[in-house]
Amino acid sequence: MMKNLEQIRAKNAYEWRDEIGTGQDGGRAVAKKVPAMIISNGFIGALAFALEDNGGYLTVFRAILDHLHKAGLDCGIIATEPAAFLAELCGKDAATLRAITAESMAYLNYLRRFAKPGKEETNGDNSAN
């Protein structure tokens, strides 16, 4: 059965729903912050921050990289670990970076919806969506 890219994104995001709640910062709040980080700092800058943070942000980027590889949208980057992926991505052209950024943003739309609320979202705040 052939699946379209939207179905692949949703399936891959759903598989990571339990993992996104782990780390120093966790849950949907972190998944919601990553797109803004990518827009402000670029994919490379946001990934570099996640590597330094080594918490919930890194977990979100692991989910992104897993999706890119499973969907065959990694643009020829072999590395699956975030630091090695970053090193390979720095050697690619601008079109590759744009393609990875665009697909990551599309994937994050699903990931943030499937992610479970983090600690800060469940402590008395019922407005989390």
mmCIF file of N, CA and C in Angstrom:
data_model
loop_
_atom_site.group_PDB
_atom_site.id
_atom_site.type_symbol
_atom_site.label_atom_id
_atom_site.label_comp_id
_atom_site.label_asym_id
_atom_site.label_seq_id
_atom_site.Cartn_x
_atom_site.Cartn_y
_atom_site.Cartn_z
ATOM 1 N N MET A 1 0.839 -1.173 0.000
ATOM 2 C CA MET A 1 0.000 0.000 0.000
ATOM 3 C C MET A 1 0.892 1.247 0.000
ATOM 4 N N MET A 2 0.647 2.126 -0.924
ATOM 5 C CA MET A 2 1.429 3.351 -1.017
ATOM 6 C C MET A 2 0.837 4.410 -0.080
ATOM 7 N N LYS A 3 1.681 5.073 0.649
ATOM 8 C CA LYS A 3 1.251 6.123 1.571
ATOM 9 C C LYS A 3 1.758 7.460 1.065
ATOM 10 N N ASN A 4 0.972 8.493 1.318
ATOM 11 C CA ASN A 4 1.448 9.816 0.931
ATOM 12 C C ASN A 4 2.317 10.390 2.053
ATOM 13 N N LEU A 5 2.963 11.491 1.773
ATOM 14 C CA LEU A 5 3.917 12.072 2.718
ATOM 15 C C LEU A 5 3.243 12.521 4.016
ATOM 16 N N GLU A 6 2.006 12.982 3.929
ATOM 17 C CA GLU A 6 1.288 13.372 5.147
ATOM 18 C C GLU A 6 1.090 12.174 6.069
ATOM 19 N N GLN A 7 0.742 11.025 5.496
ATOM 20 C CA GLN A 7 0.559 9.818 6.304
ATOM 21 C C GLN A 7 1.878 9.369 6.927
ATOM 22 N N ILE A 8 2.947 9.481 6.174
ATOM 23 C CA ILE A 8 4.266 9.096 6.679
ATOM 24 C C ILE A 8 4.673 10.013 7.827
ATOM 25 N N ARG A 9 4.457 11.314 7.662
ATOM 26 C CA ARG A 9 4.773 12.262 8.734
ATOM 27 C C ARG A 9 3.992 11.928 10.001
ATOM 28 N N ALA A 10 2.702 11.706 9.838
ATOM 29 C CA ALA A 10 1.850 11.419 10.992
ATOM 30 C C ALA A 10 2.277 10.128 11.683
ATOM 31 N N LYS A 11 2.542 9.089 10.918
ATOM 32 C CA LYS A 11 2.961 7.805 11.496
ATOM 33 C C LYS A 11 4.263 7.956 12.265
ATOM 34 N N ASN A 12 5.236 8.630 11.659
ATOM 35 C CA ASN A 12 6.535 8.802 12.309
ATOM 36 C C ASN A 12 6.427 9.658 13.567
ATOM 37 N N ALA A 13 5.596 10.679 13.542
ATOM 38 C CA ALA A 13 5.406 11.521 14.722
ATOM 39 C C ALA A 13 4.708 10.740 15.829
ATOM 40 N N TYR A 14 3.740 9.958 15.462
ATOM 41 C CA TYR A 14 3.002 9.165 16.447
ATOM 42 C C TYR A 14 3.926 8.175 17.164
ATOM 43 N N GLU A 15 4.883 7.630 16.434
ATOM 44 C CA GLU A 15 5.834 6.690 17.033
ATOM 45 C C GLU A 15 6.702 7.353 18.102
ATOM 46 N N TRP A 16 6.905 8.659 18.013
ATOM 47 C CA TRP A 16 7.758 9.380 18.960
ATOM 48 C C TRP A 16 6.959 10.042 20.090
ATOM 49 N N ARG A 17 5.650 9.873 20.132
ATOM 50 C CA ARG A 17 4.798 10.597 21.078
ATOM 51 C C ARG A 17 5.228 10.405 22.532
ATOM 52 N N ASP A 18 5.675 9.222 22.902
ATOM 53 C CA ASP A 18 6.066 8.975 24.292
ATOM 54 C C ASP A 18 7.464 9.503 24.598
ATOM 55 N N GLU A 19 8.328 9.542 23.610
ATOM 56 C CA GLU A 19 9.715 9.986 23.831
ATOM 57 C C GLU A 19 9.833 11.493 24.024
ATOM 58 N N ILE A 20 8.935 12.264 23.439
ATOM 59 C CA ILE A 20 9.042 13.717 23.478
ATOM 60 C C ILE A 20 8.842 14.252 24.894
ATOM 61 N N GLY A 21 8.265 13.486 25.781
ATOM 62 C CA GLY A 21 8.065 13.914 27.157
ATOM 63 C C GLY A 21 9.267 13.719 28.050
ATOM 64 N N THR A 22 10.412 13.291 27.504
ATOM 65 C CA THR A 22 11.583 13.016 28.320
ATOM 66 C C THR A 22 12.599 14.143 28.218
ATOM 67 N N GLY A 23 13.548 14.146 29.102
ATOM 68 C CA GLY A 23 14.606 15.147 29.089
ATOM 69 C C GLY A 23 14.365 16.208 30.145
ATOM 70 N N GLN A 24 15.307 17.128 30.262
ATOM 71 C CA GLN A 24 15.209 18.201 31.247
ATOM 72 C C GLN A 24 13.947 19.022 31.012
ATOM 73 N N ASP A 25 13.742 19.464 29.788
ATOM 74 C CA ASP A 25 12.490 20.091 29.378
ATOM 75 C C ASP A 25 11.779 19.031 28.568
ATOM 76 N N GLY A 26 10.498 18.899 28.748
ATOM 77 C CA GLY A 26 9.850 17.831 28.021
ATOM 78 C C GLY A 26 8.463 18.191 27.568
ATOM 79 N N GLY A 27 7.929 17.328 26.756
ATOM 80 C CA GLY A 27 6.557 17.442 26.332
ATOM 81 C C GLY A 27 6.328 18.377 25.176
ATOM 82 N N ARG A 28 5.068 18.650 25.013
ATOM 83 C CA ARG A 28 4.584 19.440 23.887
ATOM 84 C C ARG A 28 5.190 20.837 23.876
ATOM 85 N N ALA A 29 5.462 21.421 25.046
ATOM 86 C CA ALA A 29 6.008 22.776 25.101
ATOM 87 C C ALA A 29 7.323 22.870 24.339
ATOM 88 N N VAL A 30 8.166 21.874 24.471
ATOM 89 C CA VAL A 30 9.448 21.870 23.758
ATOM 90 C C VAL A 30 9.205 21.691 22.261
ATOM 91 N N ALA A 31 8.334 20.767 21.904
ATOM 92 C CA ALA A 31 8.038 20.531 20.485
ATOM 93 C C ALA A 31 7.453 21.774 19.835
ATOM 94 N N LYS A 32 6.730 22.583 20.605
ATOM 95 C CA LYS A 32 6.166 23.820 20.064
ATOM 96 C C LYS A 32 7.221 24.910 19.891
ATOM 97 N N LYS A 33 8.282 24.863 20.673
ATOM 98 C CA LYS A 33 9.329 25.887 20.610
ATOM 99 C C LYS A 33 10.300 25.664 19.459
ATOM 100 N N VAL A 34 10.475 24.427 19.044
ATOM 101 C CA VAL A 34 11.486 24.113 18.025
ATOM 102 C C VAL A 34 11.219 24.804 16.688
ATOM 103 N N PRO A 35 9.985 24.860 16.174
ATOM 104 C CA PRO A 35 9.791 25.565 14.898
ATOM 105 C C PRO A 35 10.220 27.034 14.960
ATOM 106 N N ALA A 36 9.918 27.712 16.062
ATOM 107 C CA ALA A 36 10.343 29.107 16.212
ATOM 108 C C ALA A 36 11.866 29.205 16.266
ATOM 109 N N MET A 37 12.499 28.241 16.924
ATOM 110 C CA MET A 37 13.962 28.222 16.973
ATOM 111 C C MET A 37 14.546 28.062 15.569
ATOM 112 N N ILE A 38 13.934 27.187 14.771
ATOM 113 C CA ILE A 38 14.422 26.962 13.412
ATOM 114 C C ILE A 38 14.226 28.219 12.573
ATOM 115 N N ILE A 39 13.070 28.872 12.707
ATOM 116 C CA ILE A 39 12.819 30.099 11.946
ATOM 117 C C ILE A 39 13.806 31.187 12.345
ATOM 118 N N SER A 40 14.055 31.337 13.636
ATOM 119 C CA SER A 40 14.946 32.399 14.131
ATOM 120 C C SER A 40 16.416 32.136 13.859
ATOM 121 N N ASN A 41 16.842 30.889 14.043
ATOM 122 C CA ASN A 41 18.271 30.578 14.006
ATOM 123 C C ASN A 41 18.686 29.688 12.849
ATOM 124 N N GLY A 42 17.718 29.206 12.077
ATOM 125 C CA GLY A 42 18.014 28.246 11.025
ATOM 126 C C GLY A 42 18.101 26.842 11.594
ATOM 127 N N PHE A 43 17.989 25.857 10.715
ATOM 128 C CA PHE A 43 18.020 24.471 11.154
ATOM 129 C C PHE A 43 19.350 24.131 11.827
ATOM 130 N N ILE A 44 20.441 24.574 11.248
ATOM 131 C CA ILE A 44 21.766 24.266 11.798
ATOM 132 C C ILE A 44 21.936 24.893 13.180
ATOM 133 N N GLY A 45 21.547 26.150 13.331
ATOM 134 C CA GLY A 45 21.663 26.822 14.624
ATOM 135 C C GLY A 45 20.795 26.187 15.693
ATOM 136 N N ALA A 46 19.576 25.806 15.319
ATOM 137 C CA ALA A 46 18.669 25.170 16.276
ATOM 138 C C ALA A 46 19.196 23.799 16.683
ATOM 139 N N LEU A 47 19.715 23.045 15.729
ATOM 140 C CA LEU A 47 20.286 21.734 16.050
ATOM 141 C C LEU A 47 21.515 21.891 16.939
ATOM 142 N N ALA A 48 22.336 22.895 16.672
ATOM 143 C CA ALA A 48 23.504 23.141 17.520
ATOM 144 C C ALA A 48 23.078 23.455 18.954
ATOM 145 N N PHE A 49 22.031 24.248 19.120
ATOM 146 C CA PHE A 49 21.520 24.528 20.460
ATOM 147 C C PHE A 49 21.051 23.251 21.137
ATOM 148 N N ALA A 50 20.321 22.420 20.405
ATOM 149 C CA ALA A 50 19.814 21.165 20.967
ATOM 150 C C ALA A 50 20.953 20.260 21.419
ATOM 151 N N LEU A 51 22.043 20.251 20.668
ATOM 152 C CA LEU A 51 23.200 19.441 21.056
ATOM 153 C C LEU A 51 23.809 19.956 22.360
ATOM 154 N N GLU A 52 23.860 21.261 22.538
ATOM 155 C CA GLU A 52 24.369 21.840 23.786
ATOM 156 C C GLU A 52 23.420 21.581 24.946
ATOM 157 N N ASP A 53 22.116 21.691 24.679
ATOM 158 C CA ASP A 53 21.087 21.537 25.711
ATOM 159 C C ASP A 53 21.030 20.099 26.224
ATOM 160 N N ASN A 54 21.135 19.148 25.306
ATOM 161 C CA ASN A 54 21.131 17.712 25.619
ATOM 162 C C ASN A 54 19.915 17.286 26.445
ATOM 163 N N GLY A 55 18.794 17.947 26.222
ATOM 164 C CA GLY A 55 17.571 17.609 26.951
ATOM 165 C C GLY A 55 16.435 17.349 25.990
ATOM 166 N N GLY A 56 15.299 17.954 26.269
ATOM 167 C CA GLY A 56 14.109 17.752 25.460
ATOM 168 C C GLY A 56 14.266 18.209 24.026
ATOM 169 N N TYR A 57 15.053 19.247 23.811
ATOM 170 C CA TYR A 57 15.254 19.738 22.445
ATOM 171 C C TYR A 57 15.992 18.708 21.595
ATOM 172 N N LEU A 58 16.961 18.063 22.178
ATOM 173 C CA LEU A 58 17.701 17.039 21.444
ATOM 174 C C LEU A 58 16.792 15.866 21.093
ATOM 175 N N THR A 59 15.885 15.526 21.985
ATOM 176 C CA THR A 59 14.934 14.449 21.706
ATOM 177 C C THR A 59 14.062 14.806 20.510
ATOM 178 N N VAL A 60 13.634 16.056 20.423
ATOM 179 C CA VAL A 60 12.832 16.496 19.275
ATOM 180 C C VAL A 60 13.643 16.378 17.987
ATOM 181 N N PHE A 61 14.899 16.765 18.023
ATOM 182 C CA PHE A 61 15.722 16.657 16.817
ATOM 183 C C PHE A 61 16.026 15.208 16.460
ATOM 184 N N ARG A 62 16.145 14.347 17.446
ATOM 185 C CA ARG A 62 16.301 12.916 17.142
ATOM 186 C C ARG A 62 15.070 12.405 16.398
ATOM 187 N N ALA A 63 13.896 12.862 16.813
ATOM 188 C CA ALA A 63 12.655 12.478 16.130
ATOM 189 C C ALA A 63 12.649 13.005 14.694
ATOM 190 N N ILE A 64 13.086 14.237 14.505
ATOM 191 C CA ILE A 64 13.144 14.823 13.162
ATOM 192 C C ILE A 64 14.076 14.009 12.274
ATOM 193 N N LEU A 65 15.270 13.722 12.756
ATOM 194 C CA LEU A 65 16.245 12.978 11.958
ATOM 195 C C LEU A 65 15.753 11.576 11.651
ATOM 196 N N ASP A 66 15.104 10.946 12.622
ATOM 197 C CA ASP A 66 14.527 9.623 12.398
ATOM 198 C C ASP A 66 13.497 9.695 11.268
ATOM 199 N N HIS A 67 12.661 10.708 11.305
ATOM 200 C CA HIS A 67 11.658 10.882 10.248
ATOM 201 C C HIS A 67 12.312 11.093 8.889
ATOM 202 N N LEU A 68 13.294 11.961 8.836
ATOM 203 C CA LEU A 68 13.954 12.246 7.558
ATOM 204 C C LEU A 68 14.516 10.974 6.936
ATOM 205 N N HIS A 69 15.126 10.143 7.751
ATOM 206 C CA HIS A 69 15.710 8.898 7.239
ATOM 207 C C HIS A 69 14.643 7.887 6.846
ATOM 208 N N LYS A 70 13.640 7.700 7.689
ATOM 209 C CA LYS A 70 12.581 6.730 7.387
ATOM 210 C C LYS A 70 11.812 7.106 6.125
ATOM 211 N N ALA A 71 11.609 8.400 5.924
ATOM 212 C CA ALA A 71 10.843 8.871 4.772
ATOM 213 C C ALA A 71 11.716 9.001 3.521
ATOM 214 N N GLY A 72 13.020 8.789 3.677
ATOM 215 C CA GLY A 72 13.923 8.919 2.532
ATOM 216 C C GLY A 72 14.142 10.359 2.115
ATOM 217 N N LEU A 73 14.005 11.282 3.066
ATOM 218 C CA LEU A 73 14.119 12.708 2.769
ATOM 219 C C LEU A 73 15.364 13.322 3.401
ATOM 220 N N ASP A 74 16.373 12.491 3.594
ATOM 221 C CA ASP A 74 17.585 12.949 4.254
ATOM 222 C C ASP A 74 18.580 13.583 3.286
ATOM 223 N N CYS A 75 18.224 13.665 2.021
ATOM 224 C CA CYS A 75 19.037 14.334 0.995
ATOM 225 C C CYS A 75 20.462 13.782 0.927
ATOM 226 N N GLY A 76 20.600 12.497 1.118
ATOM 227 C CA GLY A 76 21.908 11.859 0.991
ATOM 228 C C GLY A 76 22.780 11.909 2.227
ATOM 229 N N ILE A 77 22.247 12.368 3.334
ATOM 230 C CA ILE A 77 23.023 12.410 4.571
ATOM 231 C C ILE A 77 22.903 11.039 5.234
ATOM 232 N N ILE A 78 24.036 10.427 5.487
ATOM 233 C CA ILE A 78 24.066 9.060 6.009
ATOM 234 C C ILE A 78 23.919 9.024 7.524
ATOM 235 N N ALA A 79 24.480 9.997 8.210
ATOM 236 C CA ALA A 79 24.517 10.002 9.676
ATOM 237 C C ALA A 79 23.116 10.021 10.282
ATOM 238 N N THR A 80 22.965 9.271 11.353
ATOM 239 C CA THR A 80 21.686 9.260 12.068
ATOM 240 C C THR A 80 21.791 9.940 13.432
ATOM 241 N N GLU A 81 22.987 10.074 13.962
ATOM 242 C CA GLU A 81 23.186 10.771 15.233
ATOM 243 C C GLU A 81 23.231 12.283 14.972
ATOM 244 N N PRO A 82 22.630 13.078 15.841
ATOM 245 C CA PRO A 82 22.524 14.517 15.594
ATOM 246 C C PRO A 82 23.843 15.240 15.315
ATOM 247 N N ALA A 83 24.883 14.969 16.071
ATOM 248 C CA ALA A 83 26.158 15.671 15.850
ATOM 249 C C ALA A 83 26.757 15.332 14.490
ATOM 250 N N ALA A 84 26.723 14.075 14.128
ATOM 251 C CA ALA A 84 27.257 13.663 12.828
ATOM 252 C C ALA A 84 26.374 14.176 11.688
ATOM 253 N N PHE A 85 25.063 14.190 11.894
ATOM 254 C CA PHE A 85 24.141 14.736 10.897
ATOM 255 C C PHE A 85 24.456 16.206 10.656
ATOM 256 N N LEU A 86 24.666 16.945 11.744
ATOM 257 C CA LEU A 86 25.002 18.366 11.644
ATOM 258 C C LEU A 86 26.290 18.566 10.855
ATOM 259 N N ALA A 87 27.296 17.755 11.139
ATOM 260 C CA ALA A 87 28.570 17.875 10.423
ATOM 261 C C ALA A 87 28.387 17.626 8.929
ATOM 262 N N GLU A 88 27.608 16.602 8.572
ATOM 263 C CA GLU A 88 27.352 16.322 7.151
ATOM 264 C C GLU A 88 26.533 17.430 6.505
ATOM 265 N N LEU A 89 25.531 17.910 7.212
ATOM 266 C CA LEU A 89 24.658 18.949 6.667
ATOM 267 C C LEU A 89 25.430 20.224 6.369
ATOM 268 N N CYS A 90 26.424 20.536 7.192
ATOM 269 C CA CYS A 90 27.236 21.739 6.968
ATOM 270 C C CYS A 90 28.010 21.677 5.655
ATOM 271 N N GLY A 91 28.218 20.485 5.131
ATOM 272 C CA GLY A 91 28.926 20.332 3.864
ATOM 273 C C GLY A 91 28.021 20.283 2.640
ATOM 274 N N LYS A 92 26.714 20.375 2.855
ATOM 275 C CA LYS A 92 25.753 20.306 1.749
ATOM 276 C C LYS A 92 25.451 21.697 1.198
ATOM 277 N N ASP A 93 24.789 21.732 0.049
ATOM 278 C CA ASP A 93 24.439 23.018 -0.562
ATOM 279 C C ASP A 93 23.184 23.616 0.070
ATOM 280 N N ALA A 94 22.883 24.855 -0.322
ATOM 281 C CA ALA A 94 21.750 25.578 0.248
ATOM 282 C C ALA A 94 20.417 24.908 -0.079
ATOM 283 N N ALA A 95 20.299 24.317 -1.251
ATOM 284 C CA ALA A 95 19.047 23.652 -1.632
ATOM 285 C C ALA A 95 18.754 22.470 -0.706
ATOM 286 N N THR A 96 19.788 21.738 -0.335
ATOM 287 C CA THR A 96 19.624 20.611 0.583
ATOM 288 C C THR A 96 19.178 21.110 1.950
ATOM 289 N N LEU A 97 19.798 22.165 2.425
ATOM 290 C CA LEU A 97 19.427 22.737 3.713
ATOM 291 C C LEU A 97 17.976 23.222 3.695
ATOM 292 N N ARG A 98 17.563 23.872 2.610
ATOM 293 C CA ARG A 98 16.178 24.329 2.495
ATOM 294 C C ARG A 98 15.205 23.151 2.501
ATOM 295 N N ALA A 99 15.539 22.089 1.785
ATOM 296 C CA ALA A 99 14.659 20.916 1.711
ATOM 297 C C ALA A 99 14.514 20.259 3.081
ATOM 298 N N ILE A 100 15.609 20.109 3.790
ATOM 299 C CA ILE A 100 15.570 19.500 5.125
ATOM 300 C C ILE A 100 14.810 20.394 6.096
ATOM 301 N N THR A 101 15.013 21.686 6.002
ATOM 302 C CA THR A 101 14.299 22.623 6.871
ATOM 303 C C THR A 101 12.795 22.566 6.605
ATOM 304 N N ALA A 102 12.398 22.598 5.347
ATOM 305 C CA ALA A 102 10.975 22.575 4.994
ATOM 306 C C ALA A 102 10.305 21.285 5.466
ATOM 307 N N GLU A 103 10.949 20.159 5.245
ATOM 308 C CA GLU A 103 10.364 18.885 5.669
ATOM 309 C C GLU A 103 10.309 18.788 7.189
ATOM 310 N N SER A 104 11.322 19.289 7.853
ATOM 311 C CA SER A 104 11.328 19.271 9.321
ATOM 312 C C SER A 104 10.183 20.101 9.880
ATOM 313 N N MET A 105 9.936 21.254 9.295
ATOM 314 C CA MET A 105 8.840 22.110 9.760
ATOM 315 C C MET A 105 7.488 21.426 9.536
ATOM 316 N N ALA A 106 7.323 20.772 8.400
ATOM 317 C CA ALA A 106 6.077 20.057 8.123
ATOM 318 C C ALA A 106 5.886 18.903 9.111
ATOM 319 N N TYR A 107 6.958 18.195 9.391
ATOM 320 C CA TYR A 107 6.898 17.083 10.345
ATOM 321 C C TYR A 107 6.573 17.569 11.756
ATOM 322 N N LEU A 108 7.139 18.702 12.143
ATOM 323 C CA LEU A 108 6.908 19.234 13.486
ATOM 324 C C LEU A 108 5.448 19.584 13.723
ATOM 325 N N ASN A 109 4.695 19.896 12.669
ATOM 326 C CA ASN A 109 3.260 20.142 12.830
ATOM 327 C C ASN A 109 2.563 18.925 13.434
ATOM 328 N N TYR A 110 2.994 17.748 13.032
ATOM 329 C CA TYR A 110 2.415 16.524 13.592
ATOM 330 C C TYR A 110 3.017 16.195 14.954
ATOM 331 N N LEU A 111 4.311 16.324 15.074
ATOM 332 C CA LEU A 111 4.983 15.930 16.308
ATOM 333 C C LEU A 111 4.456 16.707 17.510
ATOM 334 N N ARG A 112 4.261 17.993 17.351
ATOM 335 C CA ARG A 112 3.792 18.794 18.485
ATOM 336 C C ARG A 112 2.355 18.456 18.861
ATOM 337 N N ARG A 113 1.587 17.962 17.919
ATOM 338 C CA ARG A 113 0.207 17.560 18.234
ATOM 339 C C ARG A 113 0.156 16.223 18.971
ATOM 340 N N PHE A 114 1.048 15.315 18.606
ATOM 341 C CA PHE A 114 1.052 13.995 19.233
ATOM 342 C C PHE A 114 1.819 13.967 20.550
ATOM 343 N N ALA A 115 2.728 14.908 20.752
ATOM 344 C CA ALA A 115 3.537 14.920 21.981
ATOM 345 C C ALA A 115 2.645 15.085 23.199
ATOM 346 N N LYS A 116 3.021 14.402 24.250
ATOM 347 C CA LYS A 116 2.258 14.489 25.496
ATOM 348 C C LYS A 116 2.638 15.770 26.231
ATOM 349 N N PRO A 117 1.722 16.288 27.036
ATOM 350 C CA PRO A 117 2.042 17.489 27.811
ATOM 351 C C PRO A 117 3.217 17.245 28.743
ATOM 352 N N GLY A 118 4.069 18.241 28.886
ATOM 353 C CA GLY A 118 5.189 18.158 29.815
ATOM 354 C C GLY A 118 4.759 18.560 31.213
ATOM 355 N N LYS A 119 5.701 18.536 32.136
ATOM 356 C CA LYS A 119 5.404 18.849 33.538
ATOM 357 C C LYS A 119 4.812 20.247 33.696
ATOM 358 N N GLU A 120 5.385 21.219 33.000
ATOM 359 C CA GLU A 120 4.910 22.591 33.148
ATOM 360 C C GLU A 120 3.518 22.782 32.560
ATOM 361 N N GLU A 121 3.098 21.883 31.687
ATOM 362 C CA GLU A 121 1.769 21.983 31.079
ATOM 363 C C GLU A 121 0.697 21.290 31.915
ATOM 364 N N THR A 122 1.091 20.379 32.768
ATOM 365 C CA THR A 122 0.107 19.620 33.545
ATOM 366 C C THR A 122 -0.072 20.151 34.955
ATOM 367 N N ASN A 123 0.740 21.088 35.378
ATOM 368 C CA ASN A 123 0.641 21.636 36.733
ATOM 369 C C ASN A 123 -0.333 22.813 36.772
ATOM 370 N N GLY A 124 -1.625 22.500 36.799
ATOM 371 C CA GLY A 124 -2.631 23.522 36.968
ATOM 372 C C GLY A 124 -3.024 24.267 35.723
ATOM 373 N N ASP A 125 -2.475 23.956 34.570
ATOM 374 C CA ASP A 125 -2.820 24.638 33.335
ATOM 375 C C ASP A 125 -3.594 23.690 32.440
ATOM 376 N N ASN A 126 -4.869 23.891 32.339
ATOM 377 C CA ASN A 126 -5.701 23.022 31.517
ATOM 378 C C ASN A 126 -5.875 23.542 30.113
ATOM 379 N N SER A 127 -5.164 24.599 29.742
ATOM 380 C CA SER A 127 -5.327 25.189 28.412
ATOM 381 C C SER A 127 -4.359 24.619 27.387
ATOM 382 N N ALA A 128 -3.559 23.618 27.759
ATOM 383 C CA ALA A 128 -2.601 23.022 26.815
ATOM 384 C C ALA A 128 -3.357 22.361 25.688
ATOM 385 N N ASN A 129 -2.860 22.577 24.456
ATOM 386 C CA ASN A 129 -3.510 21.947 23.315
ATOM 387 C C ASN A 129 -2.572 21.157 22.496
#
